[in-house]
Amino acid sequence: MIAPSPFQSVPLSQAYRLLNHGPTVLVSSAHGDRRNVMAAAWNMPLDFDPPKVAVVIDKATLTRELIEASGQFVLAIPGRDLAERTLAAGSCSGREGDKFEALGLDVLPASQVQVPLPAGCIGWLECRVIDEPHIQRTYDLFLGEVVAAWADSDMYSAGRWHFPEQGRSSIHYVSGGQFFATGEAFEVDRKA
Amino acid sequence: MIAPSPFQSVPLSQAYRLLNHGPTVLVSSAHGDRRNVMAAAWNMPLDFDPPKVAVVIDKATLTRELIEASGQFVLAIPGRDLAERTLAAGSCSGREGDKFEALGLDVLPASQVQVPLPAGCIGWLECRVIDEPHIQRTYDLFLGEVVAAWADSDMYSAGRWHFPEQGRSSIHYVSGGQFFATGEAFEVDRKA
């Protein structure tokens, strides 16, 4: 079990910054007494204010069923210490049993949606589905409005990710069990 | 000027791997005798086979005008050595003059579309717009089918990014001129 870290509210106008650098996320969902968590490398910010996100959710998944039933989801950003569980979350189905329990992921309550926040992550975006049935059906593409955003104060402060602990930096999935860690931060001079 | 590197064709069924880890891209476009290049952190793969991508293209941009006129675009993946030019490409408009020239970006011909490939990048996806006027208009969201994919043989081989030269690894934009380099590769055991 991973103890929850102290976390801070992220202003909605800066919520895009949690996803801007392209991390792989966990998608958390719930409806009635059912809940699930899956992994999604195919996600991106879609707008600044009000903040929106886009994420691909395959038709075959329990997550898809729960999101369509509830109209809500959470994108949670796992650190490298959760890479094995992120891969596992993307490799089995919640139809075989509660994946939070199977993965040993504790949960925290969300503030604006009835969806659990996977504990031990470094950031969370609470989202309400923007109903676009055609692109949901045709491309498995879900758009969401971000209604609350949170980040681990150790890893995100002053409006930026910092990753002082490399073992908890965000991760980027490629394929076949291979990830890249988010690497060195660098600044580019706008006047250059 | 950056000399073109040797590059290889990437099988279309693996084209998603060029974007899977969430790099910031350059969006190249052309129509008639006009051409442009802009930066886009908001991009993601959308499907495996046939491969599709999604990218956000603001209404105000010349790129939007050229893509809507031609129905084609290229997503090019710049390495860290192009970070200054990537930021600059995202900070000025092609309406003020040819941005390839202003940025000192050479171009290579694409194979399936009439859009220039920015030279010196480490990967390229040639795309045809999938016409979805409602989401283009409402969310500035463009979907494309990938019709050809290329990668720099030094950085991508055996179906994977490698980044032996850290100075040319892909980059992830956050905000305010700050990027992260793509960091250390690591493997997770599926059986873990």
Short mmCIF file of C-alpha atoms in Angstrom, two decimals, chain A residues 40-146:
data_model
loop_
_atom_site.label_atom_id
_atom_site.label_comp_id
_atom_site.label_asym_id
_atom_site.label_seq_id
_atom_site.Cartn_x
_atom_site.Cartn_y
_atom_site.Cartn_z
CA ALA A 40 -4.05 5.09 -21.08
CA ALA A 41 -1.07 6.46 -22.99
CA TRP A 42 -3.47 8.08 -25.49
CA ASN A 43 -4.54 11.22 -23.67
CA MET A 44 -3.97 14.96 -24.10
CA PRO A 45 -5.18 18.37 -22.97
CA LEU A 46 -7.84 19.84 -25.27
CA ASP A 47 -8.43 23.34 -23.90
CA PHE A 48 -7.21 25.77 -21.27
CA ASP A 49 -10.27 27.41 -19.75
CA PRO A 50 -12.58 25.78 -19.05
CA PRO A 51 -10.03 22.97 -19.12
CA LYS A 52 -10.83 19.96 -21.27
CA VAL A 53 -9.05 16.68 -21.96
CA ALA A 54 -9.27 13.93 -24.56
CA VAL A 55 -8.64 10.24 -23.92
CA VAL A 56 -9.11 7.03 -25.91
CA ILE A 57 -11.19 4.35 -24.13
CA ASP A 58 -11.61 1.06 -25.99
CA LYS A 59 -15.13 -0.32 -26.49
CA ALA A 60 -14.23 -3.68 -24.95
CA THR A 61 -13.28 -2.28 -21.55
CA LEU A 62 -15.22 -2.23 -18.30
CA THR A 63 -13.95 1.35 -17.93
CA ARG A 64 -15.89 2.31 -21.05
CA GLU A 65 -19.08 0.78 -19.63
CA LEU A 66 -18.67 2.61 -16.31
CA ILE A 67 -17.81 5.97 -17.92
CA GLU A 68 -20.79 5.75 -20.28
CA ALA A 69 -23.06 4.92 -17.34
CA SER A 70 -21.76 7.62 -14.95
CA GLY A 71 -20.58 10.40 -17.30
CA GLN A 72 -17.50 10.84 -15.11
CA PHE A 73 -13.86 9.76 -14.99
CA VAL A 74 -10.57 10.62 -13.33
CA LEU A 75 -7.20 10.84 -15.07
CA ALA A 76 -4.51 10.08 -12.48
CA ILE A 77 -0.80 10.52 -13.19
CA PRO A 78 1.29 7.69 -11.77
CA GLY A 79 4.97 8.12 -10.88
CA ARG A 80 7.66 5.65 -11.81
CA ASP A 81 7.13 3.77 -8.53
CA LEU A 82 3.72 2.77 -9.94
CA ALA A 83 5.00 1.66 -13.38
CA GLU A 84 4.50 -2.07 -12.72
CA ARG A 85 0.95 -1.47 -11.54
CA THR A 86 0.29 0.86 -14.48
CA LEU A 87 1.37 -1.87 -16.90
CA ALA A 88 -0.71 -4.42 -14.99
CA ALA A 89 -3.73 -2.07 -15.03
CA GLY A 90 -3.42 -2.00 -18.81
CA SER A 91 -3.00 -5.76 -19.16
CA CYS A 92 -6.01 -7.26 -17.34
CA SER A 93 -9.75 -6.56 -17.22
CA GLY A 94 -11.76 -5.31 -14.28
CA ARG A 95 -14.38 -7.86 -15.28
CA GLU A 96 -12.13 -10.48 -13.64
CA GLY A 97 -12.37 -8.79 -10.22
CA ASP A 98 -11.74 -5.46 -8.50
CA LYS A 99 -8.55 -4.10 -10.06
CA PHE A 100 -7.80 -1.63 -7.26
CA GLU A 101 -7.64 -4.57 -4.86
CA ALA A 102 -5.76 -6.80 -7.30
CA LEU A 103 -3.16 -4.06 -7.83
CA GLY A 104 -2.97 -3.02 -4.17
CA LEU A 105 -4.04 0.53 -5.02
CA ASP A 106 -5.65 2.46 -2.17
CA VAL A 107 -8.16 5.12 -3.09
CA LEU A 108 -8.99 8.65 -1.96
CA PRO A 109 -12.34 10.37 -2.42
CA ALA A 110 -12.66 12.86 -5.27
CA SER A 111 -14.21 16.29 -4.67
CA GLN A 112 -16.51 16.84 -7.68
CA VAL A 113 -17.15 13.36 -9.07
CA GLN A 114 -18.18 9.99 -7.64
CA VAL A 115 -15.00 8.28 -8.84
CA PRO A 116 -12.11 7.10 -6.63
CA LEU A 117 -8.70 8.79 -6.91
CA PRO A 118 -5.95 6.14 -7.04
CA ALA A 119 -3.70 6.93 -4.05
CA GLY A 120 0.05 7.28 -4.49
CA CYS A 121 -0.24 9.04 -7.85
CA ILE A 122 1.35 12.46 -8.35
CA GLY A 123 -1.61 14.26 -9.98
CA TRP A 124 -5.34 13.85 -10.61
CA LEU A 125 -7.88 15.44 -12.96
CA GLU A 126 -11.55 14.98 -12.04
CA CYS A 127 -13.56 15.04 -15.27
CA ARG A 128 -17.15 15.09 -16.52
CA VAL A 129 -17.77 13.58 -19.96
CA ILE A 130 -18.67 16.04 -22.70
CA ASP A 131 -21.28 14.08 -24.57
CA GLU A 132 -20.14 13.51 -28.16
CA PRO A 133 -21.71 10.17 -29.11
CA HIS A 134 -20.44 10.13 -32.70
CA ILE A 135 -16.74 10.34 -31.85
CA GLN A 136 -17.18 8.07 -28.82
CA ARG A 137 -18.70 5.40 -31.06
CA THR A 138 -16.53 5.93 -34.13
CA TYR A 139 -13.09 6.57 -32.60
CA ASP A 140 -13.42 5.45 -28.94
CA LEU A 141 -12.56 9.10 -28.23
CA PHE A 142 -13.86 10.67 -25.02
CA LEU A 143 -13.74 14.38 -24.24
CA GLY A 144 -14.01 15.58 -20.66
CA GLU A 145 -14.29 18.87 -18.84
CA VAL A 146 -11.89 19.05 -15.90
#
